[in-house]
Short mmCIF file of C-alpha atoms in Angstrom, two decimals:
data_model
loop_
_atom_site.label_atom_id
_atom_site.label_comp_id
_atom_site.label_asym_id
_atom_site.label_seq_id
_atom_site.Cartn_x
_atom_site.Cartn_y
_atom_site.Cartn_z
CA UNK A 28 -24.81 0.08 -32.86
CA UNK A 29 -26.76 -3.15 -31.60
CA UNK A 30 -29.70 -3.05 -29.30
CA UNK A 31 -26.52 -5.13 -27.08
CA UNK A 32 -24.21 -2.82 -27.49
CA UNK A 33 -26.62 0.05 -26.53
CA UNK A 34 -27.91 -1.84 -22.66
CA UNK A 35 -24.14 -2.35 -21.79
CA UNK A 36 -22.86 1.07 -22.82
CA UNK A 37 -25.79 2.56 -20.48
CA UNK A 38 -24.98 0.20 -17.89
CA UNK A 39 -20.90 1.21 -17.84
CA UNK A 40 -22.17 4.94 -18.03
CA UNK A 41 -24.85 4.14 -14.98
CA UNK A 42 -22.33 2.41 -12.79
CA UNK A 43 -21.07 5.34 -11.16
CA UNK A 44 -23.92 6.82 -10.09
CA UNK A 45 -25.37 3.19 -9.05
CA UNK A 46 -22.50 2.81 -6.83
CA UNK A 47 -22.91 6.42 -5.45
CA UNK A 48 -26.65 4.85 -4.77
CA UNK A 49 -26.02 2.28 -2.90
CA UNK A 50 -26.29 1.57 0.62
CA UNK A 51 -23.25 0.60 3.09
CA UNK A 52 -23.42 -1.64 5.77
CA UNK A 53 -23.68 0.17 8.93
CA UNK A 54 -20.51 1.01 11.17
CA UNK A 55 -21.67 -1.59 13.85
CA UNK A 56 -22.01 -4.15 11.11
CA UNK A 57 -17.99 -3.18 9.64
CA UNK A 58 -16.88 -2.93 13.21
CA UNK A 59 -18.36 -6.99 14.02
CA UNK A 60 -17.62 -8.17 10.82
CA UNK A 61 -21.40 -9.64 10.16
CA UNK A 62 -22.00 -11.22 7.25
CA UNK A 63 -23.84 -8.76 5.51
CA UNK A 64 -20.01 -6.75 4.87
CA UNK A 65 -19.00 -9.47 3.14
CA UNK A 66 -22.24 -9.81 1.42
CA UNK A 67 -22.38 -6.18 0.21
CA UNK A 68 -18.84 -6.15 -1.30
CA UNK A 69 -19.49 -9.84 -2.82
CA UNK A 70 -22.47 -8.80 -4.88
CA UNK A 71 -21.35 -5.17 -5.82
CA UNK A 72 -17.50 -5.82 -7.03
CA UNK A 73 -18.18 -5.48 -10.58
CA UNK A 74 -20.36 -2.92 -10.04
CA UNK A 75 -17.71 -1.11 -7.86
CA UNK A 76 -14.97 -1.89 -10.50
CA UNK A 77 -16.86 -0.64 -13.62
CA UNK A 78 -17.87 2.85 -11.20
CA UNK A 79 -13.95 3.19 -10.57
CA UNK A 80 -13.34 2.80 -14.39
CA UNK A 81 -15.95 5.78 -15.16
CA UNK A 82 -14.79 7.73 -12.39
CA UNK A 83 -11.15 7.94 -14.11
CA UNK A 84 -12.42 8.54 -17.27
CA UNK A 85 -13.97 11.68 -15.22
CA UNK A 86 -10.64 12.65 -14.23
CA UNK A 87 -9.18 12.47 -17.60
CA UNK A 88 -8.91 16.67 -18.05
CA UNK A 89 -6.83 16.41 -14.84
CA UNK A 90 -2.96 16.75 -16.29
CA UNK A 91 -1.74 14.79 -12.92
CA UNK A 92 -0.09 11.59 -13.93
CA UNK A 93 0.05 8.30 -11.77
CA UNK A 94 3.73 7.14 -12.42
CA UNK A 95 7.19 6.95 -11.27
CA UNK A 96 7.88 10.40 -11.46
CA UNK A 97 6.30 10.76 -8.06
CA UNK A 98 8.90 9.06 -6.55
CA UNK A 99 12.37 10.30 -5.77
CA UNK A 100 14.93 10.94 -8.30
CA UNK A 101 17.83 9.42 -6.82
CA UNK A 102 16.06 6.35 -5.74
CA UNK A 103 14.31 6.16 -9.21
CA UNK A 104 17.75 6.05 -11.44
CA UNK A 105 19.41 3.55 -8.81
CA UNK A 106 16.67 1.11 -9.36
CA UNK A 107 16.08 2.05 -13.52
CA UNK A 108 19.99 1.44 -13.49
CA UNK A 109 19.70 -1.72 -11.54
CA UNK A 110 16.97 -3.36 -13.52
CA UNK A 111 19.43 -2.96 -16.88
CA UNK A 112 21.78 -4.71 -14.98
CA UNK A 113 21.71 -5.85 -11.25
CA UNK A 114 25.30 -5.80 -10.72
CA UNK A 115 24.62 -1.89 -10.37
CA UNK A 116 22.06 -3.07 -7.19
CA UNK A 117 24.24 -1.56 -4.29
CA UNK A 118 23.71 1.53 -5.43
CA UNK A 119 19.81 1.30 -4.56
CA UNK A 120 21.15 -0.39 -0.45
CA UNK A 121 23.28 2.29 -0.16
CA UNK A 122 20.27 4.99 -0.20
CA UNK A 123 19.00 2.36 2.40
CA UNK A 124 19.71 3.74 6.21
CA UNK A 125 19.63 1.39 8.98
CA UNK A 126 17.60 3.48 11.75
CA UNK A 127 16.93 0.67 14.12
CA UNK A 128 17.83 -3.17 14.41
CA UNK A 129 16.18 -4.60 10.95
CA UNK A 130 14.37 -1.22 10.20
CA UNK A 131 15.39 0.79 6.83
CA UNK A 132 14.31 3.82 5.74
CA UNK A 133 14.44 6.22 2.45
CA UNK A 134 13.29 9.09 0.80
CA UNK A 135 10.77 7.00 -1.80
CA UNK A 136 8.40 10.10 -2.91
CA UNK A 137 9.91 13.28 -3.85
CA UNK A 138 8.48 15.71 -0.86
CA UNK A 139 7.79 18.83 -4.18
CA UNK A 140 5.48 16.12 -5.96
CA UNK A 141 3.12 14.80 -2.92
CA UNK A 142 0.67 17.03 -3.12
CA UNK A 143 -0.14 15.70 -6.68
CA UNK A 144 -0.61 12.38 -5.10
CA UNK A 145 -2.18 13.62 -2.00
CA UNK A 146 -4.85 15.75 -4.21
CA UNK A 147 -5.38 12.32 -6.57
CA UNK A 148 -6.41 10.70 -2.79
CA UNK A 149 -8.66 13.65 -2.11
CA UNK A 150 -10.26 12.90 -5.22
CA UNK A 151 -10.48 9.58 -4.42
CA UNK A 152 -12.11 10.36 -0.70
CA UNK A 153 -14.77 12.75 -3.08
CA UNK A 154 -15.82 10.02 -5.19
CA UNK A 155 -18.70 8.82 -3.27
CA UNK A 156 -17.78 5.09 -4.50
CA UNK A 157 -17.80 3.09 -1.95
CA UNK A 158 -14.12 2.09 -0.10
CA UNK A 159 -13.48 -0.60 2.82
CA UNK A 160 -11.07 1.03 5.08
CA UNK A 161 -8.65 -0.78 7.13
CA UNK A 162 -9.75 -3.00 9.75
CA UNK A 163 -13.30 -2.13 9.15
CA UNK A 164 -13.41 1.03 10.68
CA UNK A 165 -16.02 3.17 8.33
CA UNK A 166 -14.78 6.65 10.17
CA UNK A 167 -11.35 6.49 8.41
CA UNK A 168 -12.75 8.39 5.32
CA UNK A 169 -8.54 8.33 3.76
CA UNK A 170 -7.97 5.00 4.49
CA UNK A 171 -8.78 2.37 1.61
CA UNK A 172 -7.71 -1.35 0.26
CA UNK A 173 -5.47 -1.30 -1.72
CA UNK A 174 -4.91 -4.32 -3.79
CA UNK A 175 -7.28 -6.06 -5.77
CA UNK A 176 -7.73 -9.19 -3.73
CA UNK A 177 -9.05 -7.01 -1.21
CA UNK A 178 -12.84 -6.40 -0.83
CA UNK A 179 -14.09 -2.73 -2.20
CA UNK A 180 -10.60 -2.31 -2.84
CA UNK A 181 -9.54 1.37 -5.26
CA UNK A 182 -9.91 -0.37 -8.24
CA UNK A 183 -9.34 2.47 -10.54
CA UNK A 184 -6.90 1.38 -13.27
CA UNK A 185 -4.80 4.22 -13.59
CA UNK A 186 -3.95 3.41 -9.56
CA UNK A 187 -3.49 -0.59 -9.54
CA UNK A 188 -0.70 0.47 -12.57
CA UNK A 189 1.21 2.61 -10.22
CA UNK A 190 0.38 0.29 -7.25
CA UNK A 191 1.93 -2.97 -9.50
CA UNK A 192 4.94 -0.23 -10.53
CA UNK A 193 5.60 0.03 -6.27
CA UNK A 194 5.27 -3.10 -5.73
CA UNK A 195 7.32 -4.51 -9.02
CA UNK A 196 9.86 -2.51 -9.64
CA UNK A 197 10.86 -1.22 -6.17
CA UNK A 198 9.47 -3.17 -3.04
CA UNK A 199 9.88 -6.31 -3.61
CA UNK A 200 13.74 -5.98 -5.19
CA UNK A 201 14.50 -3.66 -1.98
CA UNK A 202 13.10 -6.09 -0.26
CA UNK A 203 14.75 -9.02 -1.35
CA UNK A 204 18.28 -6.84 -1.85
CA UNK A 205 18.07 -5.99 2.77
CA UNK A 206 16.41 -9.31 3.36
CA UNK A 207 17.53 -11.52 1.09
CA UNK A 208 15.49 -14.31 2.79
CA UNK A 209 12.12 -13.56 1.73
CA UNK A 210 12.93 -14.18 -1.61
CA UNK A 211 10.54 -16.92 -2.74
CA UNK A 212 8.02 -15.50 0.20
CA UNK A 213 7.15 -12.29 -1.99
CA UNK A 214 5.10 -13.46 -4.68
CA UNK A 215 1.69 -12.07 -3.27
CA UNK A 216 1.06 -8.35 -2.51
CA UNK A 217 -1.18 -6.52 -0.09
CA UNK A 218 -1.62 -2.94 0.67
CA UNK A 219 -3.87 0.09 2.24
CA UNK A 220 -3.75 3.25 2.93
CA UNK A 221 -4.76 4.90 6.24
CA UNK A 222 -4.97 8.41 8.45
CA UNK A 223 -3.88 8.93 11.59
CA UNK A 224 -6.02 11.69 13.02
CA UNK A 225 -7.06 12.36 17.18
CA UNK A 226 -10.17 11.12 18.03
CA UNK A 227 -10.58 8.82 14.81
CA UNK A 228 -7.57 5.96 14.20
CA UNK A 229 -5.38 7.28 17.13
CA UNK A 230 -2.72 4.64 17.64
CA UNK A 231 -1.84 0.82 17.07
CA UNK A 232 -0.47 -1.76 19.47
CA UNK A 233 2.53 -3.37 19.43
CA UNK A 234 1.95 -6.11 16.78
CA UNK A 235 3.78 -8.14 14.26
CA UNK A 236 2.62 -8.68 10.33
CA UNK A 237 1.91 -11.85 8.55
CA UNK A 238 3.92 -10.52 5.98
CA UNK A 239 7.68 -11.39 4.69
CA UNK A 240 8.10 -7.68 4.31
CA UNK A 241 6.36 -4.41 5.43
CA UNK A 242 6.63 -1.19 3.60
CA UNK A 243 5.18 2.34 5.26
CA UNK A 244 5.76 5.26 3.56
CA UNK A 245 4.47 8.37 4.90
CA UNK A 246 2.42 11.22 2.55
CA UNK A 247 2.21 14.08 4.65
CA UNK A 248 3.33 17.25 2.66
CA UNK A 249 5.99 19.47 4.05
CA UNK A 250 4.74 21.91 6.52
CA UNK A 251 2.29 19.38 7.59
CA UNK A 252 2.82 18.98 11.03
CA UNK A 253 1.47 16.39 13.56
CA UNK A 254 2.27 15.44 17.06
CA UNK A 255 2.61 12.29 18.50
CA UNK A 256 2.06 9.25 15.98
CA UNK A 257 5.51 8.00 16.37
CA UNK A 258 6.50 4.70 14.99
CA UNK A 259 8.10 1.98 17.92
CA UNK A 260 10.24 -0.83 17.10
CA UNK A 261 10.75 -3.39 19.88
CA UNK A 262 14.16 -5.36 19.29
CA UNK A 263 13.66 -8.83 20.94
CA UNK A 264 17.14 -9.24 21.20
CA UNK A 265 17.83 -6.35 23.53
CA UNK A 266 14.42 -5.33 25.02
CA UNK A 267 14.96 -1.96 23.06
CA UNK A 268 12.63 0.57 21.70
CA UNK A 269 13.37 2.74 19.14
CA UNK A 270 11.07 5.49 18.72
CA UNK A 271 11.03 7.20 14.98
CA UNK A 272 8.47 10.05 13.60
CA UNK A 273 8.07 9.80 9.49
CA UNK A 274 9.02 12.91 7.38
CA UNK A 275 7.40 13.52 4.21
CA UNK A 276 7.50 11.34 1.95
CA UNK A 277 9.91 8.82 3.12
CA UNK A 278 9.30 5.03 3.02
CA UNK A 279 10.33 2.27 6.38
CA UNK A 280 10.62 -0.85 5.95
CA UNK A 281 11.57 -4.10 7.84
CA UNK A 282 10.80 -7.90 8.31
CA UNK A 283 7.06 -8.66 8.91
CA UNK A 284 7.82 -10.00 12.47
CA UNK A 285 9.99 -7.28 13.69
CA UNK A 286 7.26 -5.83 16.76
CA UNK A 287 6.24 -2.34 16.16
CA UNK A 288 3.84 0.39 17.63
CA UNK A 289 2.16 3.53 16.67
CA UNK A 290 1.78 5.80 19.42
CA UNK A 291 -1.20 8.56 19.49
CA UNK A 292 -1.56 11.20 17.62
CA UNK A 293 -1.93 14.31 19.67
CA UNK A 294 -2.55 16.72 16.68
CA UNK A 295 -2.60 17.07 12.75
CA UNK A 296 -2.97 13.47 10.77
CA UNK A 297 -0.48 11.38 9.37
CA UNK A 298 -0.79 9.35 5.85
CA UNK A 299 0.39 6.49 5.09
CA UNK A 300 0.46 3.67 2.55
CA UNK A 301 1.76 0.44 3.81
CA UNK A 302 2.37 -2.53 1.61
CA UNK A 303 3.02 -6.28 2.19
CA UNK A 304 4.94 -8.98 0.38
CA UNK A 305 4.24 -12.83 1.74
CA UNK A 306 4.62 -15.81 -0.12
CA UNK A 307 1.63 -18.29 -1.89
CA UNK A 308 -0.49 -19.38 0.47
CA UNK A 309 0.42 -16.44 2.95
CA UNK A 310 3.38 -18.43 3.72
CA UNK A 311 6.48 -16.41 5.00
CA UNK A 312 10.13 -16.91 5.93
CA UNK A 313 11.08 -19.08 8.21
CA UNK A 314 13.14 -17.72 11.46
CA UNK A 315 16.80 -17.32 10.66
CA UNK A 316 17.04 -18.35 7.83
CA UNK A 317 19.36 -17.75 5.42
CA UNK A 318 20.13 -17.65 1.46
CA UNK A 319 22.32 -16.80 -1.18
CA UNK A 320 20.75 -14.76 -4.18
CA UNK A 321 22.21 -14.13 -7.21
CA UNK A 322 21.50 -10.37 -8.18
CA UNK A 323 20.30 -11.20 -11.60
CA UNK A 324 17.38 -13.44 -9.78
CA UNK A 325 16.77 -10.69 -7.81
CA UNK A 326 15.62 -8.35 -10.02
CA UNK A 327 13.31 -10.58 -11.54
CA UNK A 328 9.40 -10.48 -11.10
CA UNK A 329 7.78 -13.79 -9.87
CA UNK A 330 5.45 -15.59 -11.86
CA UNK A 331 2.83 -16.81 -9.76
CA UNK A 332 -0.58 -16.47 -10.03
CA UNK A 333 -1.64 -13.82 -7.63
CA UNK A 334 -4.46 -15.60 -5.13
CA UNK A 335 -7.34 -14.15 -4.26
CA UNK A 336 -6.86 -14.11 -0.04
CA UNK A 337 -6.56 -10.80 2.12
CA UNK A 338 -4.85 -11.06 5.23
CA UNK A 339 -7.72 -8.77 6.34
#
């Protein structure tokens, strides 16, 4: 082996523990967004990205699998079936229920197989590489970024595979299949996880997303409870508030400007990934509109270059 060959193999095996080493910026400094965050996750992304690659090949001996097993049977073969051929696609809205005005929701994980997923997060939480949470709050030690144009995003590659497979293969053609007007807005992605516990993130105010679509899908096991933490969606064309609590592994999801609330959480956690679609240059759909889609186009993945801009 050349003297080359020996300095990087000893710098891929140091990573990990160099990026266990290092120091973050301080909570104050996440919460104000000072330019030193930015700085820190700037110069260390490599670094960050080649300690995430070790750190898998630590998990190797672990027989879990990141794939679409995880996900729920009956919405799995509807959307296999529908990417061989899209005139099949009704069969994936039809395991799509309308619980408030523009709001769908489905069983997306199978409840038996989340505490797989939920132990591969507690592995990722033990890691000791360092994650931006949402929003820059550094208490939320289970909440994380996502995708890759994030800053100190979870950039192990066994993860952004199943992250491009939920994205891919099942958000975005759900998406485009209930609102077919985002199609053309969905070719950028954007995702993070979070936990809902009292006393740490405890609620969210009503808000809209700069997204075409929003995905939240709930990974709380069954049996574990929480109070409060309900989801509110305000419809503008009524004044109305529908209040709905997540079950275990079941996925929302509705138009980005469709106003919604958490309430607080009272007891227990809840954990949840939520993913974005919006178009290049963070463009989404326009109000109203409206478009005809031929089912072949949309099951189709877009070709765009993926950009390198976080909403946040």
């Amino acid at each position: 082996m050349s003297h080359a060959a020996i300095i990087n193999d000893q710098a891929a095996v140091n990573a990990l523990d160099q990026a266990r080493n290092l120091t973050l910026p301080s909570r104050q400094e996440m919460l104000m967004r000072a330019p030193v965050v930015q700085q820190f996750w700037d110069n260390n992304r490599e670094l960050l990205s080649s300690a995430w690659r070790e750190w898998q090949l630590t998990e190797q001996g672990n027989a879990f699998k990141l794939d679409d097993s995880l996900l729920s049977a009956n919405l799995r073969d509807a959307v296999n079936k529908a990417w061989e051929n899209p005139k099949t696609e009704l069969d994936v809205k039809e395991l799509w229920e309308q619980v408030a005005p523009g709001v769908f929701q489905c069983q997306i994980f199978d409840p038996e197989r989340l505490a797989e997923l939920r132990g591969y997060l507690e592995n990722v939480a033990n890691a000791e590489i360092p994650l931006r949470p949402p929003y820059g709050i550094a208490l939320n030690r289970h909440g994380a970024m996502l995708d890759k144009r994030s800053e100190g995003y979870l950039a192990a590659p066994e993860f952004q595979a199943f992250y491009q497979i939920l994205m891919d293969r099942y958000m975005r053609p759900v998406a485009r299949l209930l609102f077919p007007e985002v199609m053309g807005y969905d070719s950028q992605t954007f995702g993070f996880s979070i936990q809902y516990q009292p006393g740490v993130d405890t609620s969210l105010r009503l808000h809209t997303d700069a997204s075409a679509a929003t995905m939240n899908i709930n990974l709380n096991l069954p049996g574990e409870a929480f109070t409060g933490s309900e989801i509110d969606y305000y419809d503008p064309a009524t004044g109305m508030v529908r209040r709905l609590s997540f079950e275990p592994g079941i996925a929302m999801i509705h138009r980005g400007s469709v106003p919604h609330a958490a309430q607080p959480i009272t007891s227990g956690s809840r954990t949840n990934i939520v993913l974005w679609l919006y178009g290049d240059r963070r463009q989404i759909p326009i109000r109203g509109l409206t478009q005809e889609i031929d089912a072949k186009v949309r099951w189709t993945v877009p070709e765009s270059i993926p950009d390198s801009y976080a909403p946040f």
